[in-house]
One Martini backbone bead per residue (centre of mass of N, CA, C, O) as a GRO file, in nm:
protein
  168
    1MET     BB    1   1.486  -0.960  -1.011
    2THR     BB    2   1.581  -0.926  -0.700
    3ALA     BB    3   1.547  -0.977  -0.359
    4LEU     BB    4   1.630  -0.659  -0.305
    5THR     BB    5   1.393  -0.590  -0.502
    6PRO     BB    6   1.114  -0.448  -0.520
    7PRO     BB    7   0.824  -0.430  -0.637
    8PRO     BB    8   0.637  -0.253  -0.824
    9PRO     BB    9   0.414  -0.022  -0.782
   10ASP     BB   10   0.110   0.070  -0.793
   11ASN     BB   11  -0.096   0.340  -0.846
   12VAL     BB   12  -0.222   0.347  -0.565
   13PHE     BB   13   0.041   0.343  -0.407
   14LEU     BB   14   0.173   0.587  -0.544
   15LYS     BB   15  -0.043   0.791  -0.452
   16ASN     BB   16   0.006   0.752  -0.150
   17ILE     BB   17   0.297   0.842  -0.152
   18PHE     BB   18   0.251   1.117  -0.275
   19LEU     BB   19   0.059   1.229  -0.057
   20HIS     BB   20   0.237   1.198   0.186
   21HIS     BB   21   0.462   1.397   0.078
   22LEU     BB   22   0.286   1.637   0.009
   23HIS     BB   23   0.179   1.691   0.291
   24ARG     BB   24   0.449   1.738   0.427
   25ILE     BB   25   0.553   1.974   0.252
   26TYR     BB   26   0.310   2.158   0.277
   27ASN     BB   27   0.304   2.189   0.587
   28GLY     BB   28   0.594   2.288   0.613
   29LYS     BB   29   0.562   2.542   0.434
   30CYS     BB   30   0.336   2.676   0.596
   31PHE     BB   31   0.495   2.697   0.858
   32LEU     BB   32   0.729   2.858   0.743
   33TYR     BB   33   0.569   3.104   0.641
   34LYS     BB   34   0.471   3.186   0.933
   35ASN     BB   35   0.807   3.221   1.016
   36ILE     BB   36   0.961   3.438   0.845
   37ALA     BB   37   0.958   3.695   1.019
   38HIS     BB   38   1.127   3.572   1.244
   39LEU     BB   39   1.377   3.507   1.079
   40LYS     BB   40   1.430   3.796   0.985
   41SER     BB   41   1.467   3.913   1.280
   42LEU     BB   42   1.747   3.745   1.322
   43ALA     BB   43   1.880   3.915   1.122
   44SER     BB   44   2.155   4.153   1.101
   45PHE     BB   45   2.156   4.177   0.785
   46LYS     BB   46   2.018   4.307   0.505
   47GLY     BB   47   2.087   4.086   0.295
   48LEU     BB   48   1.955   3.854   0.457
   49GLN     BB   49   1.674   3.977   0.480
   50LEU     BB   50   1.622   3.981   0.174
   51ALA     BB   51   1.657   3.675   0.129
   52ILE     BB   52   1.425   3.591   0.318
   53ASN     BB   53   1.209   3.736   0.163
   54GLU     BB   54   1.246   3.581  -0.102
   55PHE     BB   55   1.201   3.306   0.021
   56GLY     BB   56   0.907   3.363   0.113
   57GLU     BB   57   0.796   3.407  -0.174
   58ASP     BB   58   0.868   3.122  -0.274
   59VAL     BB   59   0.702   2.965  -0.070
   60LYS     BB   60   0.431   3.077  -0.159
   61LYS     BB   61   0.447   2.968  -0.452
   62GLN     BB   62   0.473   2.670  -0.370
   63ILE     BB   63   0.203   2.650  -0.229
   64GLU     BB   64   0.030   2.727  -0.474
   65ARG     BB   65   0.120   2.487  -0.646
   66MET     BB   66   0.023   2.266  -0.451
   67GLU     BB   67  -0.274   2.351  -0.465
   68GLU     BB   68  -0.293   2.287  -0.766
   69ILE     BB   69  -0.230   1.991  -0.738
   70TYR     BB   70  -0.470   1.914  -0.568
   71THR     BB   71  -0.672   1.989  -0.789
   72LEU     BB   72  -0.565   1.800  -1.019
   73ILE     BB   73  -0.606   1.533  -0.809
   74ASP     BB   74  -0.853   1.561  -0.620
   75GLU     BB   75  -0.741   1.699  -0.348
   76LYS     BB   76  -0.656   1.748   0.000
   77PRO     BB   77  -0.520   1.875   0.254
   78VAL     BB   78  -0.338   1.725   0.528
   79ASN     BB   79  -0.281   1.720   0.842
   80ASP     BB   80   0.065   1.693   0.982
   81ASP     BB   81   0.193   1.643   1.288
   82CYS     BB   82   0.411   1.439   1.169
   83ASN     BB   83   0.667   1.668   1.091
   84PRO     BB   84   0.992   1.718   1.009
   85ILE     BB   85   0.986   2.013   0.918
   86LYS     BB   86   0.855   2.130   1.171
   87SER     BB   87   1.075   2.036   1.365
   88ILE     BB   88   1.302   2.202   1.244
   89ILE     BB   89   1.166   2.478   1.281
   90LYS     BB   90   1.123   2.465   1.590
   91ASP     BB   91   1.428   2.436   1.662
   92GLU     BB   92   1.624   2.651   1.508
   93PHE     BB   93   1.915   2.608   1.613
   94CYS     BB   94   1.893   2.812   1.849
   95LEU     BB   95   1.831   3.118   1.739
   96ASP     BB   96   1.735   3.267   2.014
   97GLU     BB   97   2.013   3.279   2.087
   98ASN     BB   98   2.242   3.494   2.206
   99GLN     BB   99   2.494   3.627   2.032
  100THR     BB  100   2.795   3.802   2.042
  101ILE     BB  101   2.802   3.730   1.728
  102PRO     BB  102   2.606   3.795   1.463
  103VAL     BB  103   2.734   3.602   1.250
  104LEU     BB  104   2.659   3.338   1.390
  105ASN     BB  105   2.355   3.366   1.358
  106ASP     BB  106   2.354   3.394   1.049
  107LEU     BB  107   2.490   3.122   0.986
  108ASP     BB  108   2.276   2.951   1.122
  109LEU     BB  109   2.044   3.047   0.944
  110MET     BB  110   2.163   2.947   0.674
  111LEU     BB  111   2.186   2.652   0.752
  112TYR     BB  112   1.887   2.609   0.811
  113VAL     BB  113   1.776   2.682   0.528
  114GLN     BB  114   1.946   2.471   0.374
  115LEU     BB  115   1.833   2.224   0.510
  116LEU     BB  116   1.544   2.267   0.415
  117GLU     BB  117   1.610   2.267   0.109
  118HIS     BB  118   1.717   1.976   0.101
  119VAL     BB  119   1.452   1.846   0.175
  120ASN     BB  120   1.292   1.968  -0.062
  121ILE     BB  121   1.456   1.860  -0.295
  122THR     BB  122   1.411   1.562  -0.228
  123SER     BB  123   1.101   1.568  -0.232
  124PHE     BB  124   1.059   1.676  -0.519
  125ARG     BB  125   1.209   1.453  -0.664
  126MET     BB  126   1.016   1.226  -0.580
  127LEU     BB  127   0.753   1.354  -0.689
  128ILE     BB  128   0.844   1.362  -0.983
  129MET     BB  129   0.875   1.059  -1.024
  130ILE     BB  130   0.581   0.985  -0.954
  131ALA     BB  131   0.437   1.167  -1.158
  132SER     BB  132   0.560   1.023  -1.398
  133MET     BB  133   0.443   0.737  -1.336
  134LEU     BB  134   0.137   0.873  -1.336
  135GLU     BB  135   0.110   1.077  -1.571
  136LEU     BB  136   0.155   1.395  -1.444
  137ALA     BB  137   0.250   1.657  -1.615
  138ASP     BB  138   0.144   1.911  -1.462
  139VAL     BB  139   0.255   1.830  -1.188
  140LYS     BB  140   0.548   1.800  -1.266
  141GLN     BB  141   0.593   2.095  -1.349
  142LEU     BB  142   0.536   2.220  -1.069
  143LEU     BB  143   0.762   2.060  -0.924
  144ILE     BB  144   0.998   2.168  -1.090
  145GLU     BB  145   0.964   2.460  -1.001
  146ASN     BB  146   1.013   2.403  -0.700
  147PHE     BB  147   1.286   2.268  -0.729
  148ASP     BB  148   1.435   2.507  -0.863
  149GLU     BB  149   1.387   2.708  -0.632
  150ALA     BB  150   1.529   2.548  -0.410
  151LYS     BB  151   1.807   2.550  -0.547
  152GLU     BB  152   1.837   2.860  -0.562
  153ASN     BB  153   1.820   2.911  -0.257
  154ASP     BB  154   2.063   2.747  -0.180
  155LYS     BB  155   2.265   2.917  -0.344
  156LEU     BB  156   2.212   3.188  -0.213
  157PHE     BB  157   2.298   3.103   0.081
  158ALA     BB  158   2.583   3.013   0.001
  159LEU     BB  159   2.680   3.290  -0.102
  160ILE     BB  160   2.633   3.446   0.157
  161ALA     BB  161   2.816   3.275   0.336
  162LYS     BB  162   3.072   3.333   0.175
  163GLU     BB  163   3.076   3.639   0.236
  164TYR     BB  164   3.117   3.601   0.548
  165ILE     BB  165   3.399   3.392   0.521
  166THR     BB  166   3.523   3.567   0.288
  167THR     BB  167   3.744   3.790   0.081
  168ASP     BB  168   3.663   3.733  -0.244
   0.00000   0.00000   0.00000
């Protein structure tokens, strides 16, 4: 091990890291779920509204899985006021500003959702690694399901954005 590589954390420290990130993503997802109807109302085209609806259903399933994770590890969610995901959601890329061209608002909305999914993908990836180190197979499986859903949602919004800006 070089001087640039920290020593591996023990299980107590790993669990603290795990909980810290689980709380953040859980609270962010709960806040996002409460705001899905507002996001849907900002979309001007039916296809995007349907995608946001599907996204909201996936967010709900992800929250339910995280609640199951809390049960499996005998912990409870802790409110996290300093939450970067909440901050991104509150900012909304100024989505409430009326654009003269509805497509601009829709593209901003898709960019915003994809940004959130990239944060979620990264967070779930880290949680999967830690769950593996802690030998929490059931927890890891639930996180993999959330990770896969987040990747699929990212692809969905990328495809919809492509439809908006290309002719093929």
